[in-house]
Short mmCIF file of C-alpha atoms in Angstrom, two decimals:
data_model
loop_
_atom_site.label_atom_id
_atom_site.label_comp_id
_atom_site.label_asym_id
_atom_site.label_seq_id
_atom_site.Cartn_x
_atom_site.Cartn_y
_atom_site.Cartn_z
CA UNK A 1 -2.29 -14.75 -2.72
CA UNK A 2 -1.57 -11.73 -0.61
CA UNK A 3 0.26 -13.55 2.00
CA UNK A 4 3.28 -14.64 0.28
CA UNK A 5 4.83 -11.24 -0.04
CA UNK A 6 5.29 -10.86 3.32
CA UNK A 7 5.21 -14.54 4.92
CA UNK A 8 8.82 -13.99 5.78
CA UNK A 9 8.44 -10.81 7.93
CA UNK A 10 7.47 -11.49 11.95
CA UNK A 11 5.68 -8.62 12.31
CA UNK A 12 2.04 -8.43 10.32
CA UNK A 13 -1.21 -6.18 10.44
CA UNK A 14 -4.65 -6.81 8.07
CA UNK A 15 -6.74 -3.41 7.57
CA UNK A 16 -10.29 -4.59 6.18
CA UNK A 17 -12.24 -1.28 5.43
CA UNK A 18 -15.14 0.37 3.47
CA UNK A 19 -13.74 2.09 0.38
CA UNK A 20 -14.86 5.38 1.46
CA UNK A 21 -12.98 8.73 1.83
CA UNK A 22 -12.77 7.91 5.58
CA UNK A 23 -10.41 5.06 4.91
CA UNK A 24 -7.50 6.83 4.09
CA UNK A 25 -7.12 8.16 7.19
CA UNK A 26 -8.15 4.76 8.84
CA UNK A 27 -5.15 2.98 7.31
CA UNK A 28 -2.37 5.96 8.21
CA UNK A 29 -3.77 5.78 11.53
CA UNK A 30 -2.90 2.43 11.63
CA UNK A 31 0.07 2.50 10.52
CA UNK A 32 1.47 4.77 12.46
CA UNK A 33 0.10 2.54 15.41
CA UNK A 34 1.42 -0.97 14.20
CA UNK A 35 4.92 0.75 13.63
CA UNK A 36 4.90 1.86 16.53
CA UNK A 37 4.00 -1.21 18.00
CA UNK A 38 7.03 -2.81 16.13
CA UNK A 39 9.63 -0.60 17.82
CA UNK A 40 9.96 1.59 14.24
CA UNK A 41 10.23 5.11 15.51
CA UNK A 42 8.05 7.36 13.47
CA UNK A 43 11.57 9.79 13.22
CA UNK A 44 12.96 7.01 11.05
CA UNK A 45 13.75 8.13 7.60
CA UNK A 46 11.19 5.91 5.49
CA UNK A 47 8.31 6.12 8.01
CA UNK A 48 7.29 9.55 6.40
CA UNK A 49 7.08 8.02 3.20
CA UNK A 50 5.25 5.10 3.66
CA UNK A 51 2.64 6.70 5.33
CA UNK A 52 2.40 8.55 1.88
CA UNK A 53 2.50 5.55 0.05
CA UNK A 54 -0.25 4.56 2.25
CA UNK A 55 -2.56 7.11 1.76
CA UNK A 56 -1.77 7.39 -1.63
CA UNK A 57 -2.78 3.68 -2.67
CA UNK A 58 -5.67 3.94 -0.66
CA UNK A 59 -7.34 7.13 -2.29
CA UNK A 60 -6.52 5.35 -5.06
CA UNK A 61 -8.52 2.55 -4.49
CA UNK A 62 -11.24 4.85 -3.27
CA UNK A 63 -10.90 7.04 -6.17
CA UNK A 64 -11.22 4.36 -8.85
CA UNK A 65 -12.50 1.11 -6.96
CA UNK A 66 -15.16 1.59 -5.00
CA UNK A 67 -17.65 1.21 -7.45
CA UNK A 68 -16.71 -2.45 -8.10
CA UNK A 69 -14.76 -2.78 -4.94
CA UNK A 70 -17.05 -1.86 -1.76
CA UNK A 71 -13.68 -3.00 0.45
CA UNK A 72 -10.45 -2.14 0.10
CA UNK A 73 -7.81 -4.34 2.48
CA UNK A 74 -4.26 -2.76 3.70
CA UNK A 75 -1.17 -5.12 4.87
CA UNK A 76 1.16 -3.63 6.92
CA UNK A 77 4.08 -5.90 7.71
CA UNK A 78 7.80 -5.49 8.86
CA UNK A 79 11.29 -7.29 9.94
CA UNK A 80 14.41 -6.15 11.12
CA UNK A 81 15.28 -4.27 7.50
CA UNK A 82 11.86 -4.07 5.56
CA UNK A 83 8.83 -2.70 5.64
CA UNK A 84 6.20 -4.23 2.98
CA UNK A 85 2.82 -2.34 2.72
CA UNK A 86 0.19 -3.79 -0.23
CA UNK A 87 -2.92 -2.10 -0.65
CA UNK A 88 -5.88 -4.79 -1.94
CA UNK A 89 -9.28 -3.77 -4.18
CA UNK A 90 -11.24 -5.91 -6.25
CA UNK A 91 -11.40 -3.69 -9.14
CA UNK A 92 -9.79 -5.50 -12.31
CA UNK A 93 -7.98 -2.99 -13.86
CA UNK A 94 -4.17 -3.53 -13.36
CA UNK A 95 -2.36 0.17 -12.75
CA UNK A 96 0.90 0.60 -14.76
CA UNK A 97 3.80 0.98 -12.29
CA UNK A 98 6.49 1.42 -14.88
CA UNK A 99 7.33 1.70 -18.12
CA UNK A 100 5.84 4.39 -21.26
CA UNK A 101 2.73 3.95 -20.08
CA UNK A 102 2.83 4.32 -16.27
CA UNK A 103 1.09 7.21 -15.58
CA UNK A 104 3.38 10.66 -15.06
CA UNK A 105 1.47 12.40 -12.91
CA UNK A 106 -0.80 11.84 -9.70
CA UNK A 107 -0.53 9.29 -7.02
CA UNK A 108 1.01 6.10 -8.80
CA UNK A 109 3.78 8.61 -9.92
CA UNK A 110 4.27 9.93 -5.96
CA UNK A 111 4.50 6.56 -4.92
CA UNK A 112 6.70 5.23 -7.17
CA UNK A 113 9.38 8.16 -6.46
CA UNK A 114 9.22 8.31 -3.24
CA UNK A 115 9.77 3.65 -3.63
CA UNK A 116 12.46 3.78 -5.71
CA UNK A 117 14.24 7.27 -4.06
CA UNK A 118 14.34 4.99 -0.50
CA UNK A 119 15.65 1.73 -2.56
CA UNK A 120 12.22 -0.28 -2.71
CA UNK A 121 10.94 -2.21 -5.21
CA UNK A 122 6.77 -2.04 -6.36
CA UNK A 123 4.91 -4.62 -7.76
CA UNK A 124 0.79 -5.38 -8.83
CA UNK A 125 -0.12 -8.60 -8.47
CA UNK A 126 -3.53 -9.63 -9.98
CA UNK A 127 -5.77 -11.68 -8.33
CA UNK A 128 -5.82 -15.53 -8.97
CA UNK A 129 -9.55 -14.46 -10.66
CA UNK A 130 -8.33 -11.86 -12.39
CA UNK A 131 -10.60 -9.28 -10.58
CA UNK A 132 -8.48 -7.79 -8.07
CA UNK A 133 -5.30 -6.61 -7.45
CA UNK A 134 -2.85 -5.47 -4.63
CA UNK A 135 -0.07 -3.21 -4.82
CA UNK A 136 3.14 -4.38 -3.10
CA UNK A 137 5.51 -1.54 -1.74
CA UNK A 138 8.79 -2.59 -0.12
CA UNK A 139 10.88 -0.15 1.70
CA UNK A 140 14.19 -0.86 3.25
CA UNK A 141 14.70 0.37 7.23
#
């Protein structure tokens, strides 16, 4: 399910939390500490972004999960030329990423400029039970 995406990149970090305000600053944290880790300088051009994208999908899954979703799981992974981040909830309702009816304003909107400005590529995935979802960001490096 949520290892696929990023079963081809060496480097890998799972972020199992309480979806509570508190975990948005949890899973920057950590990200700026598993980059790190993985030799990505935090000067590099998409680290600043990604640690948006981060904190975005998070408060969104703490802004509209929670209440069916008392977890919300972040994936932080890497290779030599990508950086994947997926945020996981088990709230059912699939956000539109693109299209008319992707929503113009807030933090899906932020998160898909800031993707597709660096070259990325964003995808939800549902869950196999259809009550869940992650959100797969991809960011060149």
């Amino acid at each position: 399910m949520m290892a696929a995406q990023s079963a081809g990149l060496p480097h890998r970090h799972v972020l199992t939390m309480p979806t509570d305000p508190s975990a948005v600053r949890t899973a920057r944290e950590t990200a700026e500490q598993a980059l790190v880790e993985w030799g990505i300088g935090l000067r590099h051009p998409a680290v600043d972004p990604a640690l948006l994208i981060v904190s975005e999908l998070v408060t969104n899954s703490v802004r509209h999960a929670a209440e069916l979703s008392p977890q919300v799981t972040v994936i932080y992974a890497a290779g030599e030329d990508c950086l994947a981040i997926a945020v996981h909830d088990r709230h059912p309702r699939l956000p539109r990423l693109h299209g008319p009816f992707a929503d113009p304003t807030g933090g899906l909107a932020t998160v898909m400029e800031l993707t597709l400005d660096l070259g990325g590529t964003a995808v939800v995935r549902e869950d196999s039970d259809g009550a869940g979802k992650s959100i797969w960001i991809t960011l060149p490096l």
